Coordinates of C-alpha atoms in Angstrom, one line a residue:
Chain A
M1 CA -8.5 -2.6 34.7
N2 CA -11.4 -4.5 33.0
H3 CA -10.7 -7.9 31.4
Q4 CA -12.9 -9.3 28.7
T5 CA -13.6 -13.1 28.6
H6 CA -14.3 -13.2 24.9
A7 CA -12.2 -12.7 21.7
F8 CA -14.1 -9.9 20.2
H9 CA -13.5 -6.1 20.1
M10 CA -15.9 -3.9 21.9
V11 CA -14.9 -0.5 20.5
N12 CA -14.8 2.8 22.5
P13 CA -17.6 5.2 21.6
S14 CA -16.5 7.2 18.6
P15 CA -17.7 10.4 17.0
W16 CA -16.6 9.5 13.5
P17 CA -19.7 7.7 12.3
L18 CA -21.6 11.0 13.1
T19 CA -19.1 13.3 11.5
G20 CA -18.9 10.9 8.5
A21 CA -22.7 11.0 8.0
L22 CA -22.9 14.7 8.4
S23 CA -20.0 15.2 5.9
A24 CA -22.0 13.1 3.4
L25 CA -24.9 15.5 4.0
L26 CA -22.7 18.5 3.3
I27 CA -21.1 16.9 0.2
T28 CA -24.5 16.1 -1.4
S29 CA -26.2 19.3 -0.5
G30 CA -23.0 21.0 -1.5
L31 CA -23.2 19.4 -4.9
T32 CA -26.7 20.9 -5.3
M33 CA -25.5 24.3 -4.3
W34 CA -22.7 24.0 -6.8
F35 CA -24.8 22.7 -9.7
H36 CA -27.7 25.1 -9.3
F37 CA -26.3 28.2 -7.5
N38 CA -22.6 28.2 -8.5
S39 CA -21.4 28.1 -4.9
M40 CA -18.7 25.6 -3.8
T41 CA -18.5 26.4 -0.1
L42 CA -20.7 23.7 1.2
M43 CA -19.2 21.0 -0.9
L44 CA -15.7 21.9 0.0
L45 CA -16.6 22.0 3.7
G46 CA -18.1 18.5 3.3
L47 CA -15.1 17.2 1.4
L48 CA -12.8 18.5 4.1
A49 CA -14.9 17.1 6.9
C50 CA -15.0 13.7 5.1
I51 CA -11.3 13.6 4.7
M52 CA -10.7 14.4 8.3
T53 CA -13.2 11.8 9.4
M54 CA -11.5 9.1 7.3
Y55 CA -8.1 10.1 8.6
Q56 CA -9.1 9.9 12.2
W57 CA -11.3 6.8 11.9
W58 CA -8.6 4.8 10.2
R59 CA -6.0 6.2 12.6
D60 CA -8.1 4.9 15.4
I61 CA -8.3 1.4 13.8
V62 CA -4.5 1.3 13.6
R63 CA -4.3 2.3 17.3
E64 CA -6.8 -0.4 18.3
G65 CA -5.0 -3.1 16.3
T66 CA -1.3 -2.3 16.4
Y67 CA -1.1 -0.4 19.7
Q68 CA -3.8 -1.9 21.8
G69 CA -3.8 -5.5 20.5
H70 CA -7.5 -5.8 19.9
H71 CA -7.2 -7.5 16.5
T72 CA -7.3 -11.1 17.7
P73 CA -7.6 -13.9 15.0
T74 CA -11.3 -13.8 15.6
V75 CA -11.5 -10.1 15.0
Q76 CA -9.2 -10.3 12.0
K77 CA -11.6 -12.9 10.5
G78 CA -14.4 -10.3 10.8
L79 CA -12.2 -7.7 9.1
R80 CA -11.5 -10.1 6.3
Y81 CA -15.2 -10.8 5.8
G82 CA -15.8 -7.1 5.8
M83 CA -13.2 -6.3 3.2
V84 CA -14.4 -9.1 1.0
L85 CA -18.0 -8.0 1.2
F86 CA -17.0 -4.4 0.5
I87 CA -15.1 -5.4 -2.7
I88 CA -18.1 -7.5 -3.8
S89 CA -20.2 -4.4 -3.4
E90 CA -17.8 -2.5 -5.6
V91 CA -18.0 -5.3 -8.2
F92 CA -21.7 -4.7 -8.4
F93 CA -21.1 -1.0 -8.7
F94 CA -19.0 -1.5 -11.8
A95 CA -21.3 -4.2 -13.1
G96 CA -23.9 -1.4 -13.5
F97 CA -21.6 0.6 -15.8
F98 CA -20.7 -2.4 -17.8
W99 CA -24.4 -3.2 -18.2
A100 CA -25.0 0.3 -19.5
F101 CA -22.1 0.0 -22.0
Y102 CA -23.2 -3.4 -23.3
H103 CA -26.9 -2.4 -23.4
S104 CA -26.0 0.5 -25.7
S105 CA -23.2 -1.1 -27.8
L106 CA -24.8 -4.5 -28.5
A107 CA -27.8 -2.8 -30.1
P108 CA -26.7 0.6 -31.4
T109 CA -29.8 2.8 -32.2
P110 CA -30.4 4.4 -35.6
E111 CA -29.5 7.8 -34.1
L112 CA -26.0 6.4 -33.7
G113 CA -25.9 5.1 -37.2
G114 CA -26.8 1.6 -36.2
Y115 CA -23.2 0.7 -35.5
W116 CA -20.6 0.9 -32.7
P117 CA -18.5 3.0 -32.3
P118 CA -21.3 5.4 -33.2
A119 CA -21.1 7.8 -36.2
G120 CA -18.6 10.6 -35.7
I121 CA -16.7 8.9 -32.9
N122 CA -13.0 8.2 -33.3
P123 CA -12.1 5.7 -30.6
L124 CA -8.7 5.6 -29.0
N125 CA -6.3 3.1 -30.5
P126 CA -6.3 0.1 -28.0
T127 CA -2.7 -0.9 -29.0
E128 CA -1.3 2.5 -27.9
V129 CA -1.5 4.0 -24.4
P130 CA -4.3 1.7 -23.2
L131 CA -2.1 -1.3 -23.9
L132 CA 0.8 0.3 -22.0
N133 CA -1.7 1.0 -19.1
T134 CA -2.6 -2.7 -19.1
A135 CA 1.0 -3.7 -18.9
I136 CA 1.6 -1.2 -16.1
L137 CA -1.3 -2.6 -14.0
L138 CA -0.3 -6.2 -14.6
A139 CA 3.3 -5.4 -13.6
S140 CA 1.9 -3.7 -10.4
G141 CA 0.1 -6.9 -9.6
V142 CA 3.4 -8.7 -9.8
S143 CA 5.2 -6.2 -7.6
I144 CA 2.5 -6.3 -4.9
T145 CA 2.8 -10.1 -4.8
W146 CA 6.5 -9.7 -4.4
A147 CA 5.8 -7.2 -1.6
H148 CA 3.5 -9.7 0.2
H149 CA 6.0 -12.6 0.0
S150 CA 8.8 -10.3 1.2
L151 CA 6.6 -9.3 4.1
M152 CA 5.8 -12.9 5.0
E153 CA 9.5 -13.8 4.8
G154 CA 10.6 -10.8 6.9
H155 CA 12.6 -9.0 4.3
R156 CA 11.9 -5.4 5.4
K157 CA 13.9 -3.7 2.6
H158 CA 12.3 -5.7 -0.1
V159 CA 8.8 -4.9 1.2
I160 CA 9.6 -1.2 1.0
Q161 CA 11.1 -1.5 -2.5
S162 CA 8.3 -3.6 -4.0
L163 CA 5.6 -1.5 -2.3
L164 CA 7.1 1.6 -3.6
T165 CA 7.4 0.1 -7.1
T166 CA 3.7 -0.8 -7.0
I167 CA 2.7 2.8 -5.9
I168 CA 4.9 4.4 -8.6
L169 CA 3.3 2.1 -11.3
G170 CA -0.1 3.2 -10.0
I171 CA 0.8 6.9 -10.2
Y172 CA 2.2 6.3 -13.7
F173 CA -1.1 4.7 -14.8
T174 CA -3.0 7.7 -13.4
L175 CA -0.8 10.2 -15.2
L176 CA -1.0 8.4 -18.5
Q177 CA -4.8 8.1 -18.2
A178 CA -5.1 11.8 -17.3
S179 CA -3.1 12.6 -20.4
E180 CA -5.4 10.3 -22.5
Y181 CA -8.4 12.1 -21.1
F182 CA -6.9 15.5 -22.1
E183 CA -6.0 14.3 -25.6
A184 CA -9.1 12.3 -26.4
P185 CA -10.9 13.5 -29.6
F186 CA -14.3 12.9 -27.9
T187 CA -15.8 14.1 -24.6
I188 CA -18.2 12.9 -22.0
S189 CA -21.1 14.8 -23.7
D190 CA -20.5 13.0 -27.0
G191 CA -23.6 10.8 -26.8
I192 CA -23.8 7.5 -25.2
Y193 CA -20.3 6.6 -26.3
G194 CA -18.8 9.5 -24.3
S195 CA -21.0 8.8 -21.3
T196 CA -20.2 5.1 -21.0
F197 CA -16.5 5.6 -21.7
F198 CA -15.8 8.4 -19.3
V199 CA -18.1 7.2 -16.5
A200 CA -16.7 3.7 -16.5
T201 CA -13.1 4.6 -17.0
G202 CA -13.5 7.7 -14.7
F203 CA -14.7 5.7 -11.8
H204 CA -12.0 3.1 -12.4
G205 CA -9.4 5.9 -12.3
L206 CA -10.8 7.1 -9.0
H207 CA -10.4 3.6 -7.6
V208 CA -6.8 3.5 -8.8
I209 CA -6.2 6.7 -6.9
I210 CA -8.0 5.3 -3.8
G211 CA -5.9 2.1 -4.1
S212 CA -2.7 4.0 -4.5
T213 CA -3.5 6.0 -1.4
F214 CA -4.3 2.8 0.5
L215 CA -0.9 1.3 -0.6
T216 CA 0.9 4.5 0.4
V217 CA -0.6 4.2 3.9
C218 CA 0.7 0.7 4.0
L219 CA 4.1 1.9 3.0
I220 CA 4.1 4.4 5.8
R221 CA 3.0 1.7 8.3
Q222 CA 5.7 -0.6 7.0
L223 CA 8.3 2.1 7.5
L224 CA 7.0 2.5 11.1
F225 CA 7.3 -1.2 11.8
H226 CA 3.6 -1.8 12.2
F227 CA 3.5 -5.0 10.2
T228 CA 4.8 -8.4 11.3
S229 CA 5.5 -11.4 9.1
K230 CA 2.4 -13.1 10.5
H231 CA 0.0 -10.2 11.1
H232 CA -0.4 -7.6 8.4
F233 CA -4.1 -7.6 7.5
G234 CA -4.1 -3.9 6.4
F235 CA -1.6 -4.8 3.8
E236 CA -3.6 -7.8 2.6
A237 CA -6.7 -5.7 2.4
A238 CA -4.8 -3.1 0.2
A239 CA -3.5 -5.9 -2.0
W240 CA -7.0 -7.4 -2.5
Y241 CA -8.3 -4.0 -3.4
W242 CA -5.4 -3.4 -5.8
H243 CA -6.0 -6.7 -7.6
F244 CA -9.7 -5.8 -7.9
V245 CA -8.7 -2.5 -9.5
D246 CA -6.5 -4.4 -11.9
V247 CA -9.2 -6.9 -12.9
V248 CA -11.7 -4.1 -13.5
W249 CA -9.2 -2.5 -15.8
L250 CA -8.8 -5.8 -17.7
F251 CA -12.6 -5.9 -18.3
L252 CA -12.6 -2.2 -19.3
Y253 CA -9.8 -2.8 -21.7
V254 CA -11.3 -5.8 -23.4
S255 CA -14.9 -4.5 -23.5
I256 CA -14.6 -0.7 -24.1
Y257 CA -11.2 -0.2 -25.5
W258 CA -10.8 -3.3 -27.6
W259 CA -14.2 -4.8 -28.5
G260 CA -15.8 -1.3 -28.4
S261 CA -13.5 0.0 -31.1
Chain B
M1 CA -1.7 -5.2 38.8
S2 CA 1.8 -5.7 37.5
L3 CA 3.1 -3.8 34.5
A4 CA 3.7 -7.1 32.7
E5 CA 0.1 -8.2 33.1
R6 CA -1.1 -4.9 31.6
G7 CA 1.1 -5.4 28.6
G8 CA 3.0 -2.2 29.3
D9 CA 6.4 -4.0 29.4
S10 CA 7.6 -4.9 25.9
S11 CA 9.1 -8.1 27.2
C12 CA 5.9 -9.6 28.7
R13 CA 4.4 -12.7 27.3
P14 CA 0.8 -12.8 26.0
P15 CA -1.7 -14.2 28.5
R16 CA -2.2 -17.9 28.3
T17 CA -5.9 -17.7 28.3
R18 CA -7.2 -18.1 24.7
M19 CA -10.0 -15.6 25.4
R20 CA -7.7 -12.7 26.4
P21 CA -6.8 -10.2 23.6
L22 CA -3.2 -10.2 22.7
L23 CA -1.8 -7.1 24.4
V24 CA 1.7 -7.1 22.8
S25 CA 2.7 -8.7 19.6
Q26 CA 5.7 -10.9 20.2
A27 CA 6.6 -11.1 16.5
L28 CA 6.6 -7.3 16.4
I29 CA 9.2 -7.2 19.1
R30 CA 11.3 -9.8 17.4
S31 CA 11.3 -7.9 14.2
F32 CA 12.8 -4.8 15.9
S33 CA 15.6 -3.4 14.0
S34 CA 16.9 0.1 13.7
S35 CA 18.4 1.2 10.4
A36 CA 20.4 4.4 10.5
R37 CA 20.4 4.6 6.7
H38 CA 16.6 5.0 6.7
H39 CA 16.4 7.0 9.9
F40 CA 13.6 4.8 11.1
Q41 CA 13.5 3.2 14.5
N42 CA 10.9 0.8 15.8
R43 CA 8.9 3.0 18.3
V44 CA 5.9 0.7 18.3
A45 CA 6.5 -0.3 21.9
E46 CA 6.3 3.3 23.1
K47 CA 3.0 3.7 21.3
Q48 CA 1.7 0.5 22.8
K49 CA 2.5 1.8 26.2
L50 CA 0.8 5.1 25.6
F51 CA -2.4 3.6 24.2
Q52 CA -2.6 0.8 26.8
E53 CA -2.4 3.2 29.7
S54 CA -5.3 2.7 32.1
N55 CA -6.8 6.2 32.0
D56 CA -10.3 5.6 30.5
I57 CA -9.6 8.0 27.7
P58 CA -11.3 6.8 24.5
V59 CA -9.0 5.8 21.6
H60 CA -9.9 8.8 19.5
L61 CA -8.5 11.2 22.2
K62 CA -5.8 8.9 23.7
G63 CA -3.0 10.2 21.7
G64 CA -2.8 13.6 23.3
T65 CA -3.7 17.2 22.7
T66 CA -3.5 17.0 18.9
D67 CA -6.3 14.5 19.1
Q68 CA -8.5 17.0 20.9
L69 CA -7.7 19.7 18.4
L70 CA -8.5 17.6 15.4
Y71 CA -11.7 16.3 17.0
R72 CA -12.9 19.8 17.8
L73 CA -12.1 21.0 14.4
T74 CA -13.9 18.1 12.7
M75 CA -16.9 18.5 14.9
A76 CA -17.0 22.3 14.3
L77 CA -16.8 21.8 10.6
T78 CA -19.5 19.2 10.5
L79 CA -21.9 20.8 12.9
G80 CA -21.3 24.3 11.5
G81 CA -21.7 23.0 8.0
T82 CA -24.9 21.3 8.9
V83 CA -26.4 24.5 10.2
Y84 CA -25.1 26.2 7.0
S85 CA -26.7 23.6 4.8
L86 CA -30.1 24.2 6.5
Y87 CA -29.6 27.9 5.9
C88 CA -28.9 27.2 2.2
L89 CA -32.0 25.0 2.1
G90 CA -34.0 27.9 3.4
W91 CA -32.5 30.3 1.0
A92 CA -32.9 28.0 -2.0
S93 CA -36.6 27.3 -1.1
F94 CA -37.7 30.8 -2.1
P95 CA -37.5 32.7 -5.4
H96 CA -34.9 35.4 -5.7
K97 CA -34.8 38.3 -8.2
K98 CA -32.1 37.8 -10.8

């Protein structure tokens, strides 16, 4: 058996970067086939391949860390850097949509009536469901912190309860937001208001779904005894991501729902 | 090489050398508990043994035959899909009577 004389992780050759890249090709070319030629086959093929790639790639990381012991403190530091940098890139992603919103809303054009919200738009009441959604996400921030402390203190049952609470709150948010989308008196094609509203809140909603999925994976891993009180970076990464999602919502609420009404 | 050195035994200690990767998490073993109410038992040690077996199988196939199946299916979908996307490109590049 080979022994390494360094603390880093030299991964086994893996097919997932290739299948991931090819699935991205299939999704993008599939979008073209869908938009222009009304055919969904290529896109669905791409989405399926993408999901399978993600499942197997992350499954392999769990194997490498939890089962093979490759995640030394040095390796974990690298993983932390990686997650932080990824979240920073997501911040920039949302910054673009906030830029677009403020660009259009701070100087409304004559075509909009010269004011914001534009003529003909009835914005959603920020003190109704949007405020409830704010409370839900803030509460989920509390429950995930409870989960983390329980994990560090070794209270298995509390981790499961608080993590489950967080996930349920995330699902509740998603359902409420879906209902708001359905009931809203304006659509994405209602000028720049509709575009900025639905693109910004829509991408946020997608990130809530991604975050909820990440948390669910953590719940499963907790049930399977993967986490220890000292080593649970997967959970921490999910918690960081969840707090990021919460903060983005706060900006959305204040900017688009509240100031923008 | 002894089973303990390879980390296959759940009671082995981590190597003293700072440079060696930790083969078995001691804290994980200490946190073992089975709860009949939740029907979950700590089977991590078994997984650790399976994935630390010295058989030169890469991690994405080391779990068994399901791994092979999933890998082949994923590869087939992506490679087949790539060929299909090139066919679509060829088709879309020419006008077609409505």
